[in-house]
Amino acid sequence: MKRIVMISAVIIAALAMILPAAAGSSDGDDKSFDVTYTLKDVTRTVHFDGPVDKVVVFGYAAALTVIDTGKIDKLYACDKYGDDAFSESKLTRNCKTIANLSSSNVDLIYSTLVQAVDAKEFSKDDAVILTTMTTAAESVRSKLAEAGFTHVIFYGSMEEYGDIVQCVKEIEQIVGSDKNLHKNMEYVYDKVSGTLKNEPKKDALFVWYLPSSGWGYGNTGSLSVSLINAGGGNNLGYNAGSKEGIIYDKSGVVQRLESSPECVIFLDSGYIRSYGGSVDKFVSEVMGGDQGKHKICIVEHAWNNYDPESADGLWSMASVMHPDKISGDVPVYEGSGSGNDNTLLYIGIAAAIVIIAAIAIFFVRSR
């Protein structure tokens, strides 16, 4: 019996040294991370020791992403585009308002943030997330950097679905969310790509409208185009000779639809939401009143933006192009949150119990 106790003590002593290391390797104590972005052809990396206390965001998508993380208490201010994010989320906006990001508002944005720091409502180590307006963003970033603001980052155009996922992941880290929204986005992508990997691509065209420019089609650099590509589509709007994200050419839209009688049309909701359009009006104005065999899908506001709902867009757009393969509700990632993963710890403890029990049984039987 003494031999059993001695051997057990040795095993337990060894596990006492091994298991804490195993547990420590996954305890998530180190919450530091880096955000790398490119603005005006200059790539910068901003280091975060962990989540910030407050964040200021510009644009609908960044505001919606913060809302989706469940950390709206950290949202110090957003511009007027955040109003749509709050209304669509059926939440009351309770953060401050900051001027929209534009060249004419650079000084106003700068002074607003400096005054917030002076009033101790915001810190120079808190985060400022700039978006889309490249020229204005660089001006604001430069002025804030000179004033000592340490965590100013920028998100511009994104050409791949994976870029959207990375953006959402970083915003989750910035505000300290454990919802793993980015993992759900990856999960949806894996489901779609896995289901469609051997399927022929379906012709599709993203159609955009602006009163000042008229009708255009998505070439590259548009999030909707990235969703078409990720969802098993063949983008008929791709033009290797142009770097324009949207090519404004009504006749080009018509020609592409005529070249593929069953091409799926993804019509941006801005035409309906902001300019009084409708599907019937689009068919009348662009297609001569004859929709033919073309399916028309309205691209929701949140789909064509770098926010978690772009996963809904991917699933929905893939289902329109491949209804026989993709259907039903958007799948939901069921993995654990960002809490400790103690798998190694549990395995180690179980192994120790089994070993000790086996030794005990062996000696009892041998006696």
Tab-separated table of C-alpha atoms in Angstrom:
chain	number	residue	atom	x	y	z
A	1	MET	CA	0.000	0.000	0.000
A	2	LYS	CA	2.910	2.340	0.723
A	3	ARG	CA	4.142	1.814	-2.819
A	4	ILE	CA	0.729	2.910	-4.179
A	5	VAL	CA	0.796	6.059	-2.097
A	6	MET	CA	4.375	6.845	-3.132
A	7	ILE	CA	3.728	6.362	-6.870
A	8	SER	CA	0.497	8.347	-6.677
A	9	ALA	CA	2.329	11.186	-4.936
A	10	VAL	CA	4.939	11.247	-7.698
A	11	ILE	CA	2.270	11.404	-10.412
A	12	ILE	CA	0.351	14.138	-8.639
A	13	ALA	CA	3.535	16.145	-8.126
A	14	ALA	CA	4.332	15.899	-11.845
A	15	LEU	CA	0.811	16.929	-12.806
A	16	ALA	CA	1.062	19.863	-10.418
A	17	MET	CA	3.851	21.223	-12.580
A	18	ILE	CA	2.364	20.319	-15.982
A	19	LEU	CA	-1.318	21.207	-15.612
A	20	PRO	CA	-0.926	24.851	-14.540
A	21	ALA	CA	1.173	25.419	-17.627
A	22	ALA	CA	-1.509	23.791	-19.759
A	23	ALA	CA	-4.210	25.887	-18.142
A	24	GLY	CA	-2.145	29.048	-18.386
A	25	SER	CA	-1.613	28.573	-22.110
A	26	SER	CA	-5.339	29.065	-22.756
A	27	ASP	CA	-6.527	31.322	-19.993
A	28	GLY	CA	-6.747	34.379	-22.235
A	29	ASP	CA	-5.014	36.671	-19.722
A	30	ASP	CA	-3.053	38.375	-22.499
A	31	LYS	CA	-5.649	40.489	-24.268
A	32	SER	CA	-3.162	42.549	-26.251
A	33	PHE	CA	-3.492	42.736	-30.029
A	34	ASP	CA	-2.415	44.787	-33.039
A	35	VAL	CA	-4.485	46.480	-35.716
A	36	THR	CA	-2.764	47.061	-39.042
A	37	TYR	CA	-4.323	49.365	-41.631
A	38	THR	CA	-3.354	51.270	-44.765
A	39	LEU	CA	-4.286	54.900	-45.278
A	40	LYS	CA	-3.008	57.035	-48.152
A	41	ASP	CA	-0.687	54.178	-49.172
A	42	VAL	CA	0.971	54.173	-45.738
A	43	THR	CA	0.604	51.030	-43.633
A	44	ARG	CA	0.579	51.479	-39.874
A	45	THR	CA	0.256	49.083	-36.947
A	46	VAL	CA	-1.445	50.222	-33.748
A	47	HIS	CA	-0.860	48.180	-30.602
A	48	PHE	CA	-3.588	47.704	-27.999
A	49	ASP	CA	-2.757	46.359	-24.552
A	50	GLY	CA	-6.396	45.340	-24.285
A	51	PRO	CA	-9.914	46.726	-24.729
A	52	VAL	CA	-10.393	50.485	-24.458
A	53	ASP	CA	-12.773	52.281	-22.132
A	54	LYS	CA	-14.397	54.403	-24.843
A	55	VAL	CA	-14.621	54.471	-28.605
A	56	VAL	CA	-15.638	57.051	-31.216
A	57	VAL	CA	-16.803	55.677	-34.556
A	58	PHE	CA	-17.623	57.150	-37.927
A	59	GLY	CA	-20.059	55.551	-40.337
A	60	TYR	CA	-23.055	53.252	-40.206
A	61	ALA	CA	-21.122	49.972	-40.291
A	62	ALA	CA	-18.732	50.722	-37.441
A	63	ALA	CA	-21.605	51.917	-35.247
A	64	LEU	CA	-23.669	48.826	-36.067
A	65	THR	CA	-20.742	46.551	-35.295
A	66	VAL	CA	-20.232	48.134	-31.868
A	67	ILE	CA	-23.972	47.774	-31.221
A	68	ASP	CA	-23.863	44.105	-32.230
A	69	THR	CA	-20.991	43.455	-29.832
A	70	GLY	CA	-23.259	44.453	-26.960
A	71	LYS	CA	-20.800	47.114	-25.832
A	72	ILE	CA	-22.730	50.266	-26.652
A	73	ASP	CA	-21.863	51.567	-23.192
A	74	LYS	CA	-18.356	52.082	-24.582
A	75	LEU	CA	-19.611	54.130	-27.521
A	76	TYR	CA	-18.732	57.699	-26.570
A	77	ALA	CA	-19.806	59.247	-29.877
A	78	CYS	CA	-20.697	58.481	-33.470
A	79	ASP	CA	-21.720	60.576	-36.458
A	80	LYS	CA	-25.242	60.886	-37.849
A	81	TYR	CA	-24.843	57.689	-39.878
A	82	GLY	CA	-24.968	55.861	-36.576
A	83	ASP	CA	-28.618	56.909	-36.295
A	84	ASP	CA	-29.569	54.306	-38.898
A	85	ALA	CA	-27.642	51.631	-37.020
A	86	PHE	CA	-29.525	52.417	-33.811
A	87	SER	CA	-32.934	52.623	-35.474
A	88	GLU	CA	-32.436	49.367	-37.385
A	89	SER	CA	-31.351	47.708	-34.132
A	90	LYS	CA	-34.446	49.162	-32.409
A	91	LEU	CA	-32.284	50.811	-29.768
A	92	THR	CA	-32.325	54.318	-28.374
A	93	ARG	CA	-29.180	56.209	-29.172
A	94	ASN	CA	-27.590	57.466	-25.976
A	95	CYS	CA	-24.117	58.485	-27.118
A	96	LYS	CA	-22.885	61.883	-28.208
A	97	THR	CA	-22.902	63.079	-31.796
A	98	ILE	CA	-19.752	63.976	-33.675
A	99	ALA	CA	-19.545	65.648	-37.102
A	100	ASN	CA	-19.536	63.442	-40.183
A	101	LEU	CA	-16.115	62.616	-41.554
A	102	SER	CA	-15.419	65.058	-44.372
A	103	SER	CA	-12.680	67.467	-45.385
A	104	SER	CA	-14.738	70.432	-44.239
A	105	ASN	CA	-15.209	68.914	-40.763
A	106	VAL	CA	-11.595	67.999	-39.944
A	107	ASP	CA	-11.008	70.897	-37.534
A	108	LEU	CA	-14.414	70.430	-35.912
A	109	ILE	CA	-13.801	66.715	-35.305
A	110	TYR	CA	-10.349	67.445	-33.899
A	111	SER	CA	-11.561	70.158	-31.536
A	112	THR	CA	-14.502	68.014	-30.367
A	113	LEU	CA	-12.214	65.169	-29.357
A	114	VAL	CA	-9.649	67.431	-27.703
A	115	GLN	CA	-12.402	69.099	-25.683
A	116	ALA	CA	-13.719	65.669	-24.680
A	117	VAL	CA	-10.267	64.785	-23.355
A	118	ASP	CA	-10.008	68.097	-21.486
A	119	ALA	CA	-13.395	67.371	-19.910
A	120	LYS	CA	-12.123	63.901	-18.917
A	121	GLU	CA	-14.954	62.287	-20.872
A	122	PHE	CA	-12.556	60.636	-23.299
A	123	SER	CA	-8.905	59.606	-23.206
A	124	LYS	CA	-6.101	59.930	-25.723
A	125	ASP	CA	-5.620	56.184	-25.248
A	126	ASP	CA	-9.219	55.430	-26.186
A	127	ALA	CA	-10.025	54.399	-29.764
A	128	VAL	CA	-11.114	56.478	-32.734
A	129	ILE	CA	-12.306	54.460	-35.736
A	130	LEU	CA	-12.227	56.375	-39.026
A	131	THR	CA	-13.872	54.985	-42.156
A	132	THR	CA	-14.128	55.319	-45.927
A	133	MET	CA	-13.391	59.022	-46.489
A	134	THR	CA	-9.679	58.555	-47.137
A	135	THR	CA	-8.565	62.172	-47.550
A	136	ALA	CA	-10.505	63.460	-44.548
A	137	ALA	CA	-9.482	60.430	-42.474
A	138	GLU	CA	-5.787	61.091	-43.053
A	139	SER	CA	-6.191	64.741	-42.071
A	140	VAL	CA	-7.995	63.817	-38.848
A	141	ARG	CA	-5.535	61.016	-38.075
A	142	SER	CA	-2.559	63.318	-38.564
A	143	LYS	CA	-3.921	66.054	-36.298
A	144	LEU	CA	-4.923	63.591	-33.581
A	145	ALA	CA	-1.540	61.858	-33.723
A	146	GLU	CA	0.232	65.190	-33.269
A	147	ALA	CA	-1.981	65.835	-30.236
A	148	GLY	CA	-0.991	62.517	-28.664
A	149	PHE	CA	-3.964	60.286	-29.501
A	150	THR	CA	-2.564	56.760	-29.587
A	151	HIS	CA	-5.303	54.505	-30.957
A	152	VAL	CA	-6.623	56.004	-34.178
A	153	ILE	CA	-7.346	53.423	-36.893
A	154	PHE	CA	-8.934	53.412	-40.337
A	155	TYR	CA	-11.114	51.032	-42.335
A	156	GLY	CA	-11.459	51.758	-46.040
A	157	SER	CA	-12.753	49.758	-48.980
A	158	MET	CA	-12.712	45.981	-48.651
A	159	GLU	CA	-12.551	43.578	-51.547
A	160	GLU	CA	-12.823	40.234	-49.783
A	161	TYR	CA	-15.270	38.769	-47.287
A	162	GLY	CA	-12.319	37.828	-45.105
A	163	ASP	CA	-11.447	41.519	-44.776
A	164	ILE	CA	-14.889	42.169	-43.288
A	165	VAL	CA	-14.413	39.310	-40.828
A	166	GLN	CA	-11.061	40.730	-39.731
A	167	CYS	CA	-12.571	44.188	-39.263
A	168	VAL	CA	-15.361	42.834	-37.058
A	169	LYS	CA	-12.890	40.755	-35.050
A	170	GLU	CA	-10.726	43.800	-34.357
A	171	ILE	CA	-13.661	45.949	-33.296
A	172	GLU	CA	-14.737	43.144	-30.948
A	173	GLN	CA	-11.265	43.194	-29.437
A	174	ILE	CA	-11.229	46.973	-29.170
A	175	VAL	CA	-14.435	47.094	-27.124
A	176	GLY	CA	-13.748	43.852	-25.258
A	177	SER	CA	-16.673	41.780	-26.547
A	178	ASP	CA	-16.778	38.004	-26.120
A	179	LYS	CA	-19.654	37.377	-28.539
A	180	ASN	CA	-17.346	35.950	-31.200
A	181	LEU	CA	-19.304	37.590	-33.987
A	182	HIS	CA	-16.381	37.080	-36.348
A	183	LYS	CA	-16.461	33.344	-35.683
A	184	ASN	CA	-20.095	33.215	-36.741
A	185	MET	CA	-19.145	35.044	-39.941
A	186	GLU	CA	-16.405	32.476	-40.594
A	187	TYR	CA	-18.847	29.665	-39.814
A	188	VAL	CA	-21.367	30.927	-42.371
A	189	TYR	CA	-18.634	31.298	-44.977
A	190	ASP	CA	-17.394	27.751	-44.350
A	191	LYS	CA	-20.941	26.418	-44.674
A	192	VAL	CA	-21.491	28.231	-47.978
A	193	SER	CA	-18.110	27.469	-49.507
A	194	GLY	CA	-18.222	23.841	-48.382
A	195	THR	CA	-21.672	23.337	-49.880
A	196	LEU	CA	-20.880	25.052	-53.177
A	197	LYS	CA	-17.255	23.999	-53.734
A	198	ASN	CA	-18.161	21.672	-56.622
A	199	GLU	CA	-21.063	23.725	-57.980
A	200	PRO	CA	-20.814	25.787	-61.178
A	201	LYS	CA	-20.907	29.526	-60.544
A	202	LYS	CA	-24.106	31.421	-61.317
A	203	ASP	CA	-24.015	34.671	-63.268
A	204	ALA	CA	-24.818	37.694	-61.118
A	205	LEU	CA	-24.643	41.474	-61.306
A	206	PHE	CA	-24.616	44.058	-58.529
A	207	VAL	CA	-26.512	47.185	-59.625
A	208	TRP	CA	-26.036	50.568	-57.967
A	209	TYR	CA	-27.698	53.946	-58.441
A	210	LEU	CA	-26.764	57.551	-57.677
A	211	PRO	CA	-28.777	60.542	-58.900
A	212	SER	CA	-25.569	62.333	-59.884
A	213	SER	CA	-24.079	59.419	-61.812
A	214	GLY	CA	-27.034	57.293	-62.841
A	215	TRP	CA	-26.960	53.510	-63.046
A	216	GLY	CA	-23.804	51.504	-62.489
A	217	TYR	CA	-22.640	47.957	-61.933
A	218	GLY	CA	-20.204	46.488	-59.436
A	219	ASN	CA	-16.743	45.796	-60.766
A	220	THR	CA	-14.465	45.104	-57.811
A	221	GLY	CA	-13.823	46.517	-54.362
A	222	SER	CA	-17.508	46.470	-53.460
A	223	LEU	CA	-18.596	44.388	-50.494
A	224	SER	CA	-21.615	43.182	-52.437
A	225	VAL	CA	-19.320	41.969	-55.186
A	226	SER	CA	-17.245	40.132	-52.566
A	227	LEU	CA	-20.444	38.474	-51.325
A	228	ILE	CA	-21.325	37.449	-54.888
A	229	ASN	CA	-17.909	35.872	-55.295
A	230	ALA	CA	-18.008	34.167	-51.882
A	231	GLY	CA	-21.569	32.958	-52.504
A	232	GLY	CA	-20.799	30.987	-55.640
A	233	GLY	CA	-21.463	33.727	-58.160
A	234	ASN	CA	-19.768	34.802	-61.366
A	235	ASN	CA	-19.664	38.598	-61.319
A	236	LEU	CA	-20.606	39.759	-64.805
A	237	GLY	CA	-19.558	43.275	-63.858
A	238	TYR	CA	-15.877	42.441	-63.476
A	239	ASN	CA	-13.711	44.559	-65.748
A	240	ALA	CA	-9.984	43.874	-65.484
A	241	GLY	CA	-9.236	47.091	-67.338
A	242	SER	CA	-10.854	49.308	-64.705
A	243	LYS	CA	-10.041	49.939	-61.063
A	244	GLU	CA	-13.391	51.592	-60.393
A	245	GLY	CA	-15.498	49.842	-57.782
A	246	ILE	CA	-18.694	50.924	-59.561
A	247	ILE	CA	-18.706	51.532	-63.296
A	248	TYR	CA	-21.465	53.999	-64.126
A	249	ASP	CA	-22.833	52.927	-67.465
A	250	LYS	CA	-26.523	52.175	-67.858
A	251	SER	CA	-25.997	50.612	-71.279
A	252	GLY	CA	-23.343	48.369	-69.712
A	253	VAL	CA	-25.904	47.145	-67.179
A	254	VAL	CA	-28.362	46.354	-69.970
A	255	GLN	CA	-25.755	44.622	-72.128
A	256	ARG	CA	-24.654	42.360	-69.302
A	257	LEU	CA	-28.195	41.369	-68.441
A	258	GLU	CA	-28.944	40.638	-72.085
A	259	SER	CA	-25.814	38.482	-72.355
A	260	SER	CA	-27.047	36.222	-69.554
A	261	PRO	CA	-30.860	35.786	-69.589
A	262	GLU	CA	-30.897	34.139	-66.147
A	263	CYS	CA	-28.365	36.393	-64.479
A	264	VAL	CA	-29.316	37.199	-60.879
A	265	ILE	CA	-29.656	40.936	-60.212
A	266	PHE	CA	-28.576	42.228	-56.817
A	267	LEU	CA	-30.084	45.696	-56.544
A	268	ASP	CA	-28.669	47.940	-53.833
A	269	SER	CA	-31.316	49.010	-51.332
A	270	GLY	CA	-30.061	52.604	-51.403
A	271	TYR	CA	-32.023	53.096	-54.619
A	272	ILE	CA	-35.207	52.286	-52.726
A	273	ARG	CA	-34.235	53.588	-49.290
A	274	SER	CA	-32.844	56.970	-50.320
A	275	TYR	CA	-34.060	57.790	-53.823
A	276	GLY	CA	-37.685	56.646	-53.943
A	277	GLY	CA	-37.070	53.725	-56.252
A	278	SER	CA	-38.691	50.305	-56.399
A	279	VAL	CA	-38.159	46.999	-58.148
A	280	ASP	CA	-40.950	47.821	-60.604
A	281	LYS	CA	-39.401	51.206	-61.320
A	282	PHE	CA	-36.009	49.589	-61.895
A	283	VAL	CA	-37.506	47.030	-64.278
A	284	SER	CA	-39.298	49.789	-66.141
A	285	GLU	CA	-36.394	52.211	-66.343
A	286	VAL	CA	-33.497	49.852	-66.974
A	287	MET	CA	-35.006	46.651	-68.358
A	288	GLY	CA	-37.673	48.148	-70.609
A	289	GLY	CA	-40.457	46.782	-68.417
A	290	ASP	CA	-39.521	43.139	-69.001
A	291	GLN	CA	-37.869	41.312	-66.106
A	292	GLY	CA	-37.627	38.111	-68.113
A	293	LYS	CA	-36.077	35.223	-66.189
A	294	HIS	CA	-33.905	37.458	-64.042
A	295	LYS	CA	-34.250	37.081	-60.293
A	296	ILE	CA	-33.982	40.396	-58.461
A	297	CYS	CA	-32.706	40.477	-54.891
A	298	ILE	CA	-32.584	43.665	-52.827
A	299	VAL	CA	-29.221	44.028	-51.092
A	300	GLU	CA	-30.021	45.113	-47.555
A	301	HIS	CA	-28.232	48.076	-45.999
A	302	ALA	CA	-26.325	45.957	-43.484
A	303	TRP	CA	-25.230	43.381	-46.063
A	304	ASN	CA	-23.198	45.814	-48.146
A	305	ASN	CA	-21.179	47.020	-45.153
A	306	TYR	CA	-18.375	45.759	-42.940
A	307	ASP	CA	-20.504	44.546	-40.066
A	308	PRO	CA	-21.576	41.136	-38.720
A	309	GLU	CA	-24.802	41.184	-40.765
A	310	SER	CA	-22.740	40.780	-43.924
A	311	ALA	CA	-22.837	37.071	-43.022
A	312	ASP	CA	-26.624	37.219	-43.397
A	313	GLY	CA	-26.052	38.808	-46.790
A	314	LEU	CA	-23.661	36.070	-47.842
A	315	TRP	CA	-26.122	33.338	-46.901
A	316	SER	CA	-29.111	35.098	-48.470
A	317	MET	CA	-27.323	35.987	-51.708
A	318	ALA	CA	-25.943	32.462	-52.025
A	319	SER	CA	-29.447	31.071	-51.527
A	320	VAL	CA	-30.781	33.243	-54.355
A	321	MET	CA	-28.044	32.045	-56.704
A	322	HIS	CA	-28.135	28.419	-55.515
A	323	PRO	CA	-31.617	27.805	-54.043
A	324	ASP	CA	-31.275	24.038	-54.474
A	325	LYS	CA	-28.153	23.992	-52.303
A	326	ILE	CA	-28.490	26.859	-49.831
A	327	SER	CA	-31.772	27.393	-47.992
A	328	GLY	CA	-33.310	27.951	-44.591
A	329	ASP	CA	-32.206	30.235	-41.788
A	330	VAL	CA	-28.700	31.584	-41.520
A	331	PRO	CA	-26.632	29.022	-39.578
A	332	VAL	CA	-25.402	30.080	-36.149
A	333	TYR	CA	-22.005	29.308	-34.670
A	334	GLU	CA	-22.527	27.267	-31.507
A	335	GLY	CA	-18.958	27.371	-30.211
A	336	SER	CA	-17.985	28.606	-26.785
A	337	GLY	CA	-17.417	32.238	-25.916
A	338	SER	CA	-14.003	33.677	-25.200
A	339	GLY	CA	-13.898	32.140	-21.730
A	340	ASN	CA	-11.089	29.866	-20.640
A	341	ASP	CA	-10.572	26.731	-22.679
A	342	ASN	CA	-9.622	24.195	-20.011
A	343	THR	CA	-9.662	21.175	-22.297
A	344	LEU	CA	-6.037	20.290	-21.598
A	345	LEU	CA	-6.599	20.722	-17.892
A	346	TYR	CA	-9.576	18.391	-17.853
A	347	ILE	CA	-7.772	15.798	-19.944
A	348	GLY	CA	-4.806	15.931	-17.599
A	349	ILE	CA	-6.922	15.474	-14.489
A	350	ALA	CA	-8.833	12.601	-16.072
A	351	ALA	CA	-5.574	10.960	-17.109
A	352	ALA	CA	-4.204	11.279	-13.563
A	353	ILE	CA	-7.277	9.641	-12.075
A	354	VAL	CA	-7.130	6.773	-14.576
A	355	ILE	CA	-3.411	6.186	-13.977
A	356	ILE	CA	-3.735	6.204	-10.182
A	357	ALA	CA	-6.750	3.901	-10.322
A	358	ALA	CA	-4.939	1.511	-12.650
A	359	ILE	CA	-1.879	1.365	-10.362
A	360	ALA	CA	-4.056	0.739	-7.329
A	361	ILE	CA	-5.938	-2.082	-9.067
A	362	PHE	CA	-2.680	-3.615	-10.253
A	363	PHE	CA	-1.155	-3.765	-6.767
A	364	VAL	CA	-4.353	-4.965	-5.139
A	365	ARG	CA	-4.638	-7.798	-7.638
A	366	SER	CA	-0.944	-8.664	-7.379
A	367	ARG	CA	-1.305	-9.055	-3.609
